[in-house]
Amino acid sequence: MATSLRAFVFLDSLQPQLAAHICTTCRGYFPVPYVASLFVEIAPGMAIHGIIDTALKNTRVFPATLVVERAYGMLEVHHEDKGEVRSAGDSILKFLEAKEEDRIKPKLVSNTVIRAIEPMHAMILDKIRFGSLIEPGESLFILECEPAAYAALAANEAEKAANVKLVDVTPYGAFGRLYMAGSEAEIDAAAAAAVAALKGLTGKEPASLKDK
């Protein structure tokens, strides 16, 4: 089966909360705030091992996250030198015989803001999150996208744009998911930045959305 490039996104400055979330959930090398980062998603999932092998043999990047699922695989690498991360991306594209433009264009599956979250709703989310706590009365921004790795871009740009809390982000699987909390005005600004980041990314049009 041929390997296809699903997501390919370079983050020039990994924001503090996203960096901390990666450290909480990853099994690899921890990133620190403001390093450059690259998220790559491919299909089929097992092919991600060839991707990480290529990146590590050709550059000095550090891998934080390697996820292998039945359908898709996801890799995050980072380094304080942006050039190293760019070179890792070039090595991966060469390995795949692909261009950055061959990635799938992000599809925004859902985009919701809940105002003044109820205490019991906040409690349930706090039980399952890996980021900051959401407090009753705060606004909650929820985003879902496909391919999943683009949720990392949405989280990073939202954190740059507004004073919000990263509750949770899942940049792998069938769909990526992002949860952020804060005041109503700040959440609106974060949501706008996240959506704009996804809509501004070029790539091939995705196939019709279907359950996987």
Coordinates of C-alpha atoms in Angstrom, one line a residue, residues 31-172:
P31 CA 9.8 20.1 24.1
V32 CA 10.3 23.4 25.8
P33 CA 8.3 26.6 24.9
Y34 CA 9.1 28.4 21.8
V35 CA 11.0 25.7 20.0
A36 CA 10.1 24.9 16.4
S37 CA 7.9 21.9 15.8
L38 CA 6.7 19.7 13.0
F39 CA 3.5 17.5 13.0
V40 CA 3.2 14.9 10.3
E41 CA 0.3 12.5 9.7
I42 CA 0.3 9.7 7.2
A43 CA -1.6 6.7 6.1
P44 CA -1.3 3.8 6.7
G45 CA -0.3 4.0 10.3
M46 CA 2.7 1.6 10.3
A47 CA 4.4 3.7 7.7
I48 CA 5.2 6.4 10.3
H49 CA 8.2 4.3 11.4
G50 CA 9.9 5.0 8.1
I51 CA 9.1 8.7 8.5
I52 CA 10.7 9.0 12.0
D53 CA 13.7 6.9 10.8
T54 CA 14.3 9.3 7.9
A55 CA 14.0 12.4 10.1
L56 CA 16.4 11.1 12.8
K57 CA 19.0 9.9 10.4
N58 CA 19.2 13.2 8.5
T59 CA 18.7 15.8 11.2
R60 CA 19.2 16.6 14.9
V61 CA 15.5 16.9 15.7
F62 CA 14.0 15.3 18.9
P63 CA 10.8 13.2 18.6
A64 CA 8.2 13.8 21.3
T65 CA 5.2 11.9 20.0
L66 CA 4.8 8.8 17.8
V67 CA 1.3 7.4 17.4
V68 CA 0.6 4.3 15.3
E69 CA -3.1 3.5 14.7
R70 CA -4.7 1.1 12.3
A71 CA -5.4 3.7 9.7
Y72 CA -3.1 6.7 10.5
G73 CA 0.2 7.4 12.0
M74 CA 1.3 10.8 13.6
L75 CA 4.8 12.1 14.5
E76 CA 5.9 15.3 16.2
V77 CA 9.5 16.4 16.1
H78 CA 11.1 19.6 17.5
H79 CA 14.3 21.5 17.8
E80 CA 15.4 25.0 19.0
D81 CA 16.9 25.5 15.5
K82 CA 14.1 26.1 13.0
G83 CA 16.5 25.0 10.2
E84 CA 16.8 21.5 11.7
V85 CA 13.0 21.2 11.8
R86 CA 12.6 22.4 8.3
S87 CA 15.3 20.0 7.1
A88 CA 13.5 17.2 8.9
G89 CA 10.4 18.1 7.0
D90 CA 12.3 18.2 3.7
S91 CA 13.7 14.7 4.4
I92 CA 10.3 13.4 5.1
L93 CA 8.8 14.8 1.9
K94 CA 11.7 13.4 -0.1
F95 CA 11.2 10.0 1.5
L96 CA 7.5 10.1 0.6
E97 CA 8.3 11.5 -2.9
A98 CA 5.8 14.2 -2.1
K99 CA 5.5 18.0 -1.8
E100 CA 4.1 20.0 1.1
E101 CA 1.1 20.9 -1.2
D102 CA 0.2 17.2 -1.4
R103 CA -1.1 17.2 2.2
I104 CA -4.8 17.2 2.8
K105 CA -6.4 20.6 3.3
P106 CA -7.9 20.8 6.8
K107 CA -11.6 20.3 7.1
L108 CA -13.4 22.0 10.0
V109 CA -15.8 19.3 11.3
S110 CA -17.2 21.2 14.3
N111 CA -16.7 24.6 15.9
T112 CA -18.7 25.3 19.1
V113 CA -18.5 27.8 21.9
I114 CA -20.4 27.1 25.1
R115 CA -21.0 30.2 27.3
A116 CA -20.9 30.0 31.1
I117 CA -20.4 26.3 31.4
E118 CA -22.3 24.5 34.1
P119 CA -20.5 23.1 37.1
M120 CA -21.3 19.5 36.4
H121 CA -20.3 19.8 32.8
A122 CA -17.0 21.4 33.9
M123 CA -16.4 18.6 36.4
I124 CA -16.8 15.9 33.8
L125 CA -14.3 17.6 31.4
D126 CA -11.9 18.1 34.3
K127 CA -11.8 14.4 34.9
I128 CA -10.7 13.5 31.4
R129 CA -8.4 16.5 30.4
F130 CA -4.6 16.5 30.3
G131 CA -4.3 20.3 30.3
S132 CA -5.7 23.1 32.5
L133 CA -8.9 22.9 34.6
I134 CA -12.0 24.5 33.3
E135 CA -13.9 26.3 36.0
P136 CA -17.7 26.7 36.2
G137 CA -18.9 29.9 34.5
E138 CA -16.1 30.0 32.0
S139 CA -16.6 29.8 28.2
L140 CA -15.6 26.6 26.5
F141 CA -14.3 26.4 22.9
I142 CA -14.5 23.0 21.2
L143 CA -13.0 22.4 17.7
E144 CA -12.9 19.2 15.7
C145 CA -11.0 18.8 12.5
E146 CA -9.7 16.3 9.9
P147 CA -6.9 15.3 9.5
A148 CA -6.4 15.2 13.2
A149 CA -2.8 16.6 13.4
Y150 CA -4.1 20.0 12.4
A151 CA -5.6 20.3 15.9
A152 CA -2.1 21.2 17.1
L153 CA -1.9 24.1 14.7
A154 CA -5.3 25.3 15.9
A155 CA -4.2 25.1 19.5
N156 CA -0.9 26.9 18.9
E157 CA -2.5 29.8 17.0
A158 CA -5.3 30.2 19.5
E159 CA -2.9 30.4 22.4
K160 CA -0.9 33.0 20.5
A161 CA -4.0 35.1 20.0
A162 CA -5.7 35.1 23.3
N163 CA -5.4 34.7 27.1
V164 CA -7.0 31.3 27.3
K165 CA -6.4 27.9 29.0
L166 CA -5.6 24.8 27.0
V167 CA -7.9 22.1 28.5
D168 CA -7.1 19.3 26.1
V169 CA -6.0 18.6 22.5
T170 CA -5.9 15.3 20.6
P171 CA -3.9 15.6 17.4
Y172 CA -4.2 12.0 16.2

